mmCIF file of C-alpha atoms and ligand atoms in Angstrom:
data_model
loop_
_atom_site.group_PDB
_atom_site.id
_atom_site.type_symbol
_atom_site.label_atom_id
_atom_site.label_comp_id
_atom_site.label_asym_id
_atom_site.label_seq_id
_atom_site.Cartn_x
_atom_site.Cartn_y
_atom_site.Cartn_z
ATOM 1 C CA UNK A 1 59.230 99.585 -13.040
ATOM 2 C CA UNK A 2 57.792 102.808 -14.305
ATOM 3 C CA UNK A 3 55.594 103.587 -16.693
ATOM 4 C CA UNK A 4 55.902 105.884 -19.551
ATOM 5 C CA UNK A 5 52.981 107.835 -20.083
ATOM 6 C CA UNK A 6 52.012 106.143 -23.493
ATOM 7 C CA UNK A 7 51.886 103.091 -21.529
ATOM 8 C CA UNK A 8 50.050 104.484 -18.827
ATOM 9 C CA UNK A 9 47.256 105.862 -21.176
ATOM 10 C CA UNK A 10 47.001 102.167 -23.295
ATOM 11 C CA UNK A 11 46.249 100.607 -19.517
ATOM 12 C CA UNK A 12 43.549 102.686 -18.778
ATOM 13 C CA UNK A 13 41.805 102.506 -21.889
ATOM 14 C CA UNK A 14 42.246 98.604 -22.421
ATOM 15 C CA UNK A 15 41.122 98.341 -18.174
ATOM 16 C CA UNK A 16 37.279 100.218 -20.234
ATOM 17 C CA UNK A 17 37.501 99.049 -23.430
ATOM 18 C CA UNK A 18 34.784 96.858 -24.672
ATOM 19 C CA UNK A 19 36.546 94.273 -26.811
ATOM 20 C CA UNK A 20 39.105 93.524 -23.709
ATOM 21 C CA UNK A 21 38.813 89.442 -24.041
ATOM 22 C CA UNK A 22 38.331 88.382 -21.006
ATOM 23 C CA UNK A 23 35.726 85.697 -21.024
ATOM 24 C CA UNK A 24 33.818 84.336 -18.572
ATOM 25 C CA UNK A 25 31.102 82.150 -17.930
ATOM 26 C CA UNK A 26 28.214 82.196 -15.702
ATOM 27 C CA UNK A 27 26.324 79.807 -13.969
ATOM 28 C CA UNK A 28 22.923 81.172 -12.258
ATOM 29 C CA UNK A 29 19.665 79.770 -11.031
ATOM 30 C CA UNK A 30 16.767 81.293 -9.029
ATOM 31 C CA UNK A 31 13.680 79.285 -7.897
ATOM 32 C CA UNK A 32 10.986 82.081 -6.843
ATOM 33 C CA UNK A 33 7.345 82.302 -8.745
ATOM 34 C CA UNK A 34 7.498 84.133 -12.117
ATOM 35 C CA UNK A 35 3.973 85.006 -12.947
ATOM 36 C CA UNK A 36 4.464 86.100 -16.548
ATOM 37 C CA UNK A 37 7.236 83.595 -17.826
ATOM 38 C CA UNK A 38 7.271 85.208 -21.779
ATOM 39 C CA UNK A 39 7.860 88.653 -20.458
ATOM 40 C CA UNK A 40 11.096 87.669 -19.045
ATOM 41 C CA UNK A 41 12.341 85.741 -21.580
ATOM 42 C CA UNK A 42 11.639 89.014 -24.135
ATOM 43 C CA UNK A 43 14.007 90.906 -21.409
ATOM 44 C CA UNK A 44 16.212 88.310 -21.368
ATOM 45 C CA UNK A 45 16.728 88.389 -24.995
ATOM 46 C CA UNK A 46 17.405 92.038 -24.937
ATOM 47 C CA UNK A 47 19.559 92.175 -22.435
ATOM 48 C CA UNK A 48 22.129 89.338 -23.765
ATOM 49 C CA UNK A 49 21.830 90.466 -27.059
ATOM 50 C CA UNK A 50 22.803 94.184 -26.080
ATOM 51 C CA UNK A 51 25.549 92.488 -23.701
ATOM 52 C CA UNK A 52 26.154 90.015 -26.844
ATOM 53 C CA UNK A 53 26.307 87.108 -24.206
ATOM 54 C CA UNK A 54 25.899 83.433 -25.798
ATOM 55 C CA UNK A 55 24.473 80.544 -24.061
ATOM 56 C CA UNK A 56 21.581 79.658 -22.789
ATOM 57 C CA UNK A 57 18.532 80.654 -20.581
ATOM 58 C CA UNK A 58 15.374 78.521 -19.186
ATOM 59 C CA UNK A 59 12.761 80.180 -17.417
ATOM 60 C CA UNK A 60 9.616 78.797 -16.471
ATOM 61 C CA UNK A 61 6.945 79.947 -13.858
ATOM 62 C CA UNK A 62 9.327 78.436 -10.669
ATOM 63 C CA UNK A 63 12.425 80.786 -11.906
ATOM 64 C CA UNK A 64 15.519 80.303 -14.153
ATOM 65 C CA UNK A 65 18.152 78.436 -14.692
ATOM 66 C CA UNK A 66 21.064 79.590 -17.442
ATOM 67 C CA UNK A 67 24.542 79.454 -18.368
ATOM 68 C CA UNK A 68 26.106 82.525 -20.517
ATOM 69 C CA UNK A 69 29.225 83.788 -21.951
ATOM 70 C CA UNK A 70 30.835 86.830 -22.785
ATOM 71 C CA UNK A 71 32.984 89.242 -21.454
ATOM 72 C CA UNK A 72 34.329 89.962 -18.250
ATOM 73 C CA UNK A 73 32.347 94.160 -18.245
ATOM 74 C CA UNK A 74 29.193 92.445 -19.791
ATOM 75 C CA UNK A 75 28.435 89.610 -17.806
ATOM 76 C CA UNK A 76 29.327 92.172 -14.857
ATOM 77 C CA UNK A 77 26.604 94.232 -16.380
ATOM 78 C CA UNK A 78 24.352 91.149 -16.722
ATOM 79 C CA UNK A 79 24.527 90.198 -13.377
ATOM 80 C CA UNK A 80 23.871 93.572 -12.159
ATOM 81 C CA UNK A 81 20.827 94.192 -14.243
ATOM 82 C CA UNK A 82 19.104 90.721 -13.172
ATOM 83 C CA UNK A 83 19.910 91.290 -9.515
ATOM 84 C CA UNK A 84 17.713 94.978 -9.933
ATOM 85 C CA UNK A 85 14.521 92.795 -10.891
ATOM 86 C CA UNK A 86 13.460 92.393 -7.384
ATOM 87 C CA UNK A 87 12.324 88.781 -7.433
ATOM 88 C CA UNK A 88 16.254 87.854 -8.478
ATOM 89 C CA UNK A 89 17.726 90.315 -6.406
ATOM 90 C CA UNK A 90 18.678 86.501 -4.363
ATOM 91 C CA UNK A 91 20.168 85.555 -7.704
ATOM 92 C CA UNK A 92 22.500 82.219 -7.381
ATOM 93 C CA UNK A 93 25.547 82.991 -9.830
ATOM 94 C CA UNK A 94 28.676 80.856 -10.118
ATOM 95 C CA UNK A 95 31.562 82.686 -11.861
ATOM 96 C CA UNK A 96 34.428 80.373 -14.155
ATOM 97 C CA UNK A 97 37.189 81.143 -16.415
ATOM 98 C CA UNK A 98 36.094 81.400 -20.431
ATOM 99 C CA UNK A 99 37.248 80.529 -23.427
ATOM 100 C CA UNK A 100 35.546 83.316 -25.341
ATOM 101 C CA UNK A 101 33.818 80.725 -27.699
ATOM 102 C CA UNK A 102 32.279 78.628 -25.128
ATOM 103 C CA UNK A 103 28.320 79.238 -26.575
ATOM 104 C CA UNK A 104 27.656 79.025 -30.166
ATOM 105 C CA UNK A 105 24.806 80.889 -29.981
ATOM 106 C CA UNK A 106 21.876 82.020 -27.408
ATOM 107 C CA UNK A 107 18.782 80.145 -26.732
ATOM 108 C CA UNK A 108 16.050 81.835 -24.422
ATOM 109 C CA UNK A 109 13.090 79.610 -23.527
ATOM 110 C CA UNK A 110 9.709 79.506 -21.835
ATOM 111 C CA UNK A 111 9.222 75.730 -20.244
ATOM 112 C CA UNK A 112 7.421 74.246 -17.630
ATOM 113 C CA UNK A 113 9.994 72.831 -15.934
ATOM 114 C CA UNK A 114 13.453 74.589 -14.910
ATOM 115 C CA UNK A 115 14.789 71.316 -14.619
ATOM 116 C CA UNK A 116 13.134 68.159 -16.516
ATOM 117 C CA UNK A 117 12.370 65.408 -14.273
ATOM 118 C CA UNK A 118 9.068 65.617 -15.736
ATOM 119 C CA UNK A 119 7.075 66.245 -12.464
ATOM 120 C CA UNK A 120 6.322 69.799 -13.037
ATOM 121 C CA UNK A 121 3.038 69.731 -10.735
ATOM 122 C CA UNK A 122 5.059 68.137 -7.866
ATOM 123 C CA UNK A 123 7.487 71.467 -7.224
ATOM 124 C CA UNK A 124 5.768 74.047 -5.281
ATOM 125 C CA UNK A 125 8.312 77.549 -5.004
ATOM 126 C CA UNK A 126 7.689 80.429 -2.838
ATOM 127 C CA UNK A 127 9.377 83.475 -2.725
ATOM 128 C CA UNK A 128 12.009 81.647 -0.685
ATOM 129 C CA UNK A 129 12.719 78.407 -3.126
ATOM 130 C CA UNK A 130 11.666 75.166 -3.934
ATOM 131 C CA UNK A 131 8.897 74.097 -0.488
ATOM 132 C CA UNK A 132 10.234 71.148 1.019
ATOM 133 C CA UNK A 133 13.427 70.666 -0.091
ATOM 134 C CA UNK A 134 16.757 68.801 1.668
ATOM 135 C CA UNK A 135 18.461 70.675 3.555
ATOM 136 C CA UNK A 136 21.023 73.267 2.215
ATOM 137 C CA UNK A 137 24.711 71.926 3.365
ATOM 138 C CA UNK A 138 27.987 73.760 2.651
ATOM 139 C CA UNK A 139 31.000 72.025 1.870
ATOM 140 C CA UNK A 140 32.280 72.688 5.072
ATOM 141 C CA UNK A 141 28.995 71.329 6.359
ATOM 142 C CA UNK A 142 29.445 68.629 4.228
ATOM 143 C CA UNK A 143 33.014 67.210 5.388
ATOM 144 C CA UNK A 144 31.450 67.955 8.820
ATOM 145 C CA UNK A 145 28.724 65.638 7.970
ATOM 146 C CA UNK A 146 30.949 62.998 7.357
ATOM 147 C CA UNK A 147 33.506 63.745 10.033
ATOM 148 C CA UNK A 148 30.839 62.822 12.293
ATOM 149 C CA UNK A 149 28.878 60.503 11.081
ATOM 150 C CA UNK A 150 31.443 58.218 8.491
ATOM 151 C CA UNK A 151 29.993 55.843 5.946
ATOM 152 C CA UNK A 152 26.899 56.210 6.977
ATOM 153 C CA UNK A 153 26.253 58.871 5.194
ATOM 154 C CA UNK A 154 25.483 58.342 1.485
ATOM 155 C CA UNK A 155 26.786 60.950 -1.527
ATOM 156 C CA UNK A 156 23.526 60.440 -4.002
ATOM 157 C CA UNK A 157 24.646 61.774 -7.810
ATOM 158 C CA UNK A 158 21.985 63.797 -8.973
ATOM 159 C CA UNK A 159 23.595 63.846 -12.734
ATOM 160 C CA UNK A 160 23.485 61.766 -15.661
ATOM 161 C CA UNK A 161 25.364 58.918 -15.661
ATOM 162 C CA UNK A 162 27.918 59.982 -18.251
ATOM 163 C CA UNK A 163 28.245 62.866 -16.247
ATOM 164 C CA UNK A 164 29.549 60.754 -13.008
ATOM 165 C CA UNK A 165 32.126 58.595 -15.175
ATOM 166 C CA UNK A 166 34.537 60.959 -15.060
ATOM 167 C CA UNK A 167 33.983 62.719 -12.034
ATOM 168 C CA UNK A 168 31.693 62.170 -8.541
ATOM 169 C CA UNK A 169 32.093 61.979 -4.809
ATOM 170 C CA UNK A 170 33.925 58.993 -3.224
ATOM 171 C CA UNK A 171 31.912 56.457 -2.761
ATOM 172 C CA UNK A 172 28.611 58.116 -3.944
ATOM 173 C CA UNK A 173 25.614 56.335 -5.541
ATOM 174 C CA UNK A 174 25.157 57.120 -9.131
ATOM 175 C CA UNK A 175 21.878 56.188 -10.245
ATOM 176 C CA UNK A 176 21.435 54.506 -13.447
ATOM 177 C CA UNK A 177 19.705 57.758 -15.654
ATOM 178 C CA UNK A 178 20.465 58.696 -18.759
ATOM 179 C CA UNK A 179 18.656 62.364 -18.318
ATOM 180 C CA UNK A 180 17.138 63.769 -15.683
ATOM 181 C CA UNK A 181 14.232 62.863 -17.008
ATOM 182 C CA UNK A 182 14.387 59.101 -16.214
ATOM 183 C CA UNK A 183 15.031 59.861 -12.435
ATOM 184 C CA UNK A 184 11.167 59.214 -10.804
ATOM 185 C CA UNK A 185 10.989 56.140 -12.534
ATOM 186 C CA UNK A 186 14.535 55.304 -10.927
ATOM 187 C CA UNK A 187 13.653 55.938 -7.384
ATOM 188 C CA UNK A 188 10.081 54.591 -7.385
ATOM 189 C CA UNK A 189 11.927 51.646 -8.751
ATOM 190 C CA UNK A 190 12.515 50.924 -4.877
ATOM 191 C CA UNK A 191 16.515 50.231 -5.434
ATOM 192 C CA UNK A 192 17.027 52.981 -2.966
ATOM 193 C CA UNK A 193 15.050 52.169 -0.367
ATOM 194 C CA UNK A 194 17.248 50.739 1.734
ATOM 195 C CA UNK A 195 18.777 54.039 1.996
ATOM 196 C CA UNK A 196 15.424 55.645 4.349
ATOM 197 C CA UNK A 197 16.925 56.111 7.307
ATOM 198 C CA UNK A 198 20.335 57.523 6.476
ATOM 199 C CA UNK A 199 21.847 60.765 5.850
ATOM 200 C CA UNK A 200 21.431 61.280 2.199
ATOM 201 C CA UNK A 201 23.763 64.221 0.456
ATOM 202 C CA UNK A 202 22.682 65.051 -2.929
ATOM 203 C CA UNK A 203 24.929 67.049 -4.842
ATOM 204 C CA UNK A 204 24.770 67.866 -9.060
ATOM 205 C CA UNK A 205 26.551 70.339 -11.093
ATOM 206 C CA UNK A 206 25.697 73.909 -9.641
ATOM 207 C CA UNK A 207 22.809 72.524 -7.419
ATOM 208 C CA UNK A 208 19.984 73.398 -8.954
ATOM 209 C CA UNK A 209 18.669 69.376 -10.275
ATOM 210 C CA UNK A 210 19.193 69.111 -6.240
ATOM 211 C CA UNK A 211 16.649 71.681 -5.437
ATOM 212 C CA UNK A 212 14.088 69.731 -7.060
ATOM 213 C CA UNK A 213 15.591 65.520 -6.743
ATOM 214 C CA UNK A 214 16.062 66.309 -2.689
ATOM 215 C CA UNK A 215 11.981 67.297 -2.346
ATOM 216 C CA UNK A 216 11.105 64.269 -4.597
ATOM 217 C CA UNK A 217 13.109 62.207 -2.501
ATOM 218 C CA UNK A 218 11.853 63.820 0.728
ATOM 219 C CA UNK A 219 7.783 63.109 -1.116
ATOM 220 C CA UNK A 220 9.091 59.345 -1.281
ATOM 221 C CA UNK A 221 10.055 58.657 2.572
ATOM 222 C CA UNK A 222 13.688 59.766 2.431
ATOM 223 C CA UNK A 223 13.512 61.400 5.620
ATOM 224 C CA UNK A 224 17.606 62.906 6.230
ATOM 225 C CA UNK A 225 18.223 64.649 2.793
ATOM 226 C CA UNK A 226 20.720 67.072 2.200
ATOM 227 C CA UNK A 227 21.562 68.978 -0.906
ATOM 228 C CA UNK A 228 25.446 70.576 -1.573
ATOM 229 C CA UNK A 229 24.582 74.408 -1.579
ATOM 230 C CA UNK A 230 26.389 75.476 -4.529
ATOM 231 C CA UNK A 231 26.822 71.849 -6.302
ATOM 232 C CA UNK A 232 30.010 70.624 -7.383
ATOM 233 C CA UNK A 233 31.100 73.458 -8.791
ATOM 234 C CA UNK A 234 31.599 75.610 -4.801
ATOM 235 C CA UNK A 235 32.553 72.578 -3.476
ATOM 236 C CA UNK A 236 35.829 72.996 -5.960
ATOM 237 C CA UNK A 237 36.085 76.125 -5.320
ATOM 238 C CA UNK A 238 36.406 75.048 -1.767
ATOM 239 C CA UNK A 239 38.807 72.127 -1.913
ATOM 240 C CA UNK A 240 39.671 71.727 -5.085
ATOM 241 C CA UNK A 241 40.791 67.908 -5.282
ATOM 242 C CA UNK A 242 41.743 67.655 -2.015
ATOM 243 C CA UNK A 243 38.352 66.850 -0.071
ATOM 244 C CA UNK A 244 35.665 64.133 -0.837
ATOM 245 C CA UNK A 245 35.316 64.829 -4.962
ATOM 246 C CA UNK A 246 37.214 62.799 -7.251
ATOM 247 C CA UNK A 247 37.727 63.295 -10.878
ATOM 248 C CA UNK A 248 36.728 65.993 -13.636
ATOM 249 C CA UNK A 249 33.668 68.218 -14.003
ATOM 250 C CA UNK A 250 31.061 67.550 -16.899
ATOM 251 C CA UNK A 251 30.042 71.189 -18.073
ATOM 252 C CA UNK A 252 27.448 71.770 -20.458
ATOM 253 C CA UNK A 253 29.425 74.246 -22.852
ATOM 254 C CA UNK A 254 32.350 73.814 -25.343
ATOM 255 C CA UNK A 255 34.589 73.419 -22.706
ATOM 256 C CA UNK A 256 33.013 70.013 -22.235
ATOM 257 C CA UNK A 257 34.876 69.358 -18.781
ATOM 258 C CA UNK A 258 36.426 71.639 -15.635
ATOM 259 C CA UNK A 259 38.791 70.466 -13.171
ATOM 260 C CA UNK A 260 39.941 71.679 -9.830
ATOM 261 C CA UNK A 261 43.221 71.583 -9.554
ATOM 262 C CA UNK A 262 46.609 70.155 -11.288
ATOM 263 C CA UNK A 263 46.513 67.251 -9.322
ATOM 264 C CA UNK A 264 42.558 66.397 -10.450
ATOM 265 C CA UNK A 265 42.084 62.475 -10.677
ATOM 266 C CA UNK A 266 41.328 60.407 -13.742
ATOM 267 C CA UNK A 267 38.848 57.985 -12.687
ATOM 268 C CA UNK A 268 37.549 57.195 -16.102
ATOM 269 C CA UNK A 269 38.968 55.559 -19.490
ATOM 270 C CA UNK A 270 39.006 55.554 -23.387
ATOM 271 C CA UNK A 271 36.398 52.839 -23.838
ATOM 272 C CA UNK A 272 38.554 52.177 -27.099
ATOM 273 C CA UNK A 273 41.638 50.916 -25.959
ATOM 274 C CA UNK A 274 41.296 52.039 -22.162
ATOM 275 C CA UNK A 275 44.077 54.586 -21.200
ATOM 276 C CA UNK A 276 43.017 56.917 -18.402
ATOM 277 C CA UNK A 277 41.138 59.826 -20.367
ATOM 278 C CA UNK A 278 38.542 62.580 -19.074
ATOM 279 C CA UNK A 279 37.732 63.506 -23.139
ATOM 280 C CA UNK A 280 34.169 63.480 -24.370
ATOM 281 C CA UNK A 281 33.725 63.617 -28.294
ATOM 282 C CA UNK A 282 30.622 63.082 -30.543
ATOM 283 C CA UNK A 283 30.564 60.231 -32.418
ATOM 284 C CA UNK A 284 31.776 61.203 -36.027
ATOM 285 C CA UNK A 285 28.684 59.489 -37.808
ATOM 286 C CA UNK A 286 26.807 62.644 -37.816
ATOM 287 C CA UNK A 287 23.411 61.200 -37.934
ATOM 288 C CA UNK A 288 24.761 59.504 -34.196
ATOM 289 C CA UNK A 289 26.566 62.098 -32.599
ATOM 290 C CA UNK A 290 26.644 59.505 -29.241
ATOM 291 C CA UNK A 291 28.748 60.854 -26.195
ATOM 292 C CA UNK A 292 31.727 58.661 -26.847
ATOM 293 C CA UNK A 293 34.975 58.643 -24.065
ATOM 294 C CA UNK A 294 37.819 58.653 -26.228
ATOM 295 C CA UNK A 295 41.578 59.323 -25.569
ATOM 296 C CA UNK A 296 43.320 61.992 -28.075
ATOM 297 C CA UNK A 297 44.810 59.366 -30.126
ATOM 298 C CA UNK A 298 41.598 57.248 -30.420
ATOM 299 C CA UNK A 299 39.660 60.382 -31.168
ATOM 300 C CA UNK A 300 42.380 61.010 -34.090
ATOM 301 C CA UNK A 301 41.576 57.170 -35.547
ATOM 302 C CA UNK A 302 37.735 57.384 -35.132
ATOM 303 C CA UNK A 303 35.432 58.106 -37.836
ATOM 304 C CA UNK A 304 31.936 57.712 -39.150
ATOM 305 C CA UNK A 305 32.521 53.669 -39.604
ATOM 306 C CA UNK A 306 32.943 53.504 -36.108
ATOM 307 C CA UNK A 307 29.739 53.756 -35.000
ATOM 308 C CA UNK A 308 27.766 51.092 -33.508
ATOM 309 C CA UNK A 309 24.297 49.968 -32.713
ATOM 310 C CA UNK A 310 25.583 50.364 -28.703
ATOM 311 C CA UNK A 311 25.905 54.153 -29.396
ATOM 312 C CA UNK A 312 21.661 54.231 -29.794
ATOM 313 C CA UNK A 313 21.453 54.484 -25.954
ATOM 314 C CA UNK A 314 23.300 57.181 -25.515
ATOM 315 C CA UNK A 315 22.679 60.281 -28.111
HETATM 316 ZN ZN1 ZN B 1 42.054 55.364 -26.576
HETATM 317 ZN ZN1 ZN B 2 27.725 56.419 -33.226
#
């Protein structure tokens, strides 16, 4: 069909306009040594509030770790001015479909950790990543893995455990944490010993809690780790729901999950009146806010009354 020039002319400008809405969201992590940690985040700042990208930004002296939002030409931008620092140039970034209100607001921070397992002096990074880490496996590498070598290998969820109720690898082990935090006390529990000896996959969101679990196994006598390059999130990308994940994708934004396909499994269920449901909501009592899975109709009927004592354990 042609075009009459009019038309022609409102194309081109909308294709370089600004305001175009076509949100995206990134997901990016670098381990490499970052002397001066506050200087960054200052440029940081800058540069996503020039970009006006939301979301939010760690950095700590072992790299950073962030998720932001904004338009297709900024985050472009973004990405682009990042890569030119040369210690980022390497920069891991994982690209998804927006909503254009997926941040509130930003959040740039200095910590010690990129990741809180709370064993800060226990990851050493060079220039090339975390030292001593599993082994970086593809998803391709990954089915190959198990093509060869069947149920001996073990999937080893390196998320929360709310995270893995709706969503995780066949068969995988999903350790009983509620935040990263409590996952050293989990494995020097000694539940997972039995597991030295055999091929271990780790795998988390975007892969960067895998970076650091894989070497913490690998300091405990683990000695076959692997790590999914990418996490979850390229291993959808790669088979959507027709490989070895099952179920829906926790995100940390307002989307709340992600899924792979149309034909995405529902392994979880309202824990109200137990119809198959992926939905996370906060608790309504404000002063609980618990992750609560609730079905759309149950969500409709809950309120503030509704809250429990059980909810404590989970805010
Ligand atoms: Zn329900
Ligand atoms: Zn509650």
């Amino acid at each position: 069909m042609e075009q009459s020039p009019c038309q022609t002319s409102r194309i081109v400008r909308h294709a370089y306009a600004w305001e175009v809405a076509e949100p995206k969201v990134l997901l990016f992590y670098a381990f490499t040594p970052l002397p001066d940690p506050e200087a960054i985040r200052l440029w940081q700042r800058t540069l996503c509030e020039h970009l006006d990208l939301t979301g939010r930004i760690i950095i700590s002296p072992h790299g950073i770790n962030g998720t932001v939002g904004g338009n297709l030409a900024a985050v472009k931008t973004y990405v682009r001015r990042v890569k030119e620092y040369g210690p980022l140039k390497h920069l891991d970034v994982k690209w998804s479909e927006g909503t254009g209100a997926d941040f509130p607001r930003l959040s740039v921070k200095v910590r010690s950790e990129l990741v809180a397992f709370g064993a800060p002096g226990e990851v050493i990074v060079d220039a090339h990543g975390v030292v001593g880490g599993g082994t970086h496996l593809s998803p391709q590498a990954v089915n190959d893995l198990v093509a060869q070598r069947g149920d001996e290998v073990v999937f080893f969820d390196g998320r929360n455990a709310f995270e893995a109720a709706i969503g995780r690898f066949k068969g995988a082990i999903v350790p009983d944490v509620k935040t990263t935090h409590d996952f050293v006390a989990e494995i020097d529990s000694g539940k997972y010993d039995t597991l030295k000896g055999r091929p271990i996959v780790t795998y988390c969101t975007g892969g960067i809690r895998c970076e650091v679990l894989s070497a913490l196994l690998i300091n405990r006598g683990f000695d076959e780790v692997y790590q999914l390059d990418g996490g979850i999130v390229r291993y959808g990308e790669a088979f959507g729901d027709d490989g070895l994940w099952e179920g829906a994708l926790y995100v940390f934004d307002e989307r709340r999950t992600q899924t792979f396909s149309d034909h995405s499994a529902v392994i979880s269920s309202c824990e109200a009146c137990g119809t198959p449901t992926t939905e996370y909501v906060n608790c309504a009592n404000l002063a609980c806010r618990a992750l609560l899975l609730l079905c759309p109709s149950c969500q409709a009927a809950h309120g503030p009354s509704d809250c429990t004592p059980s909810h404590a354990g989970r805010r």
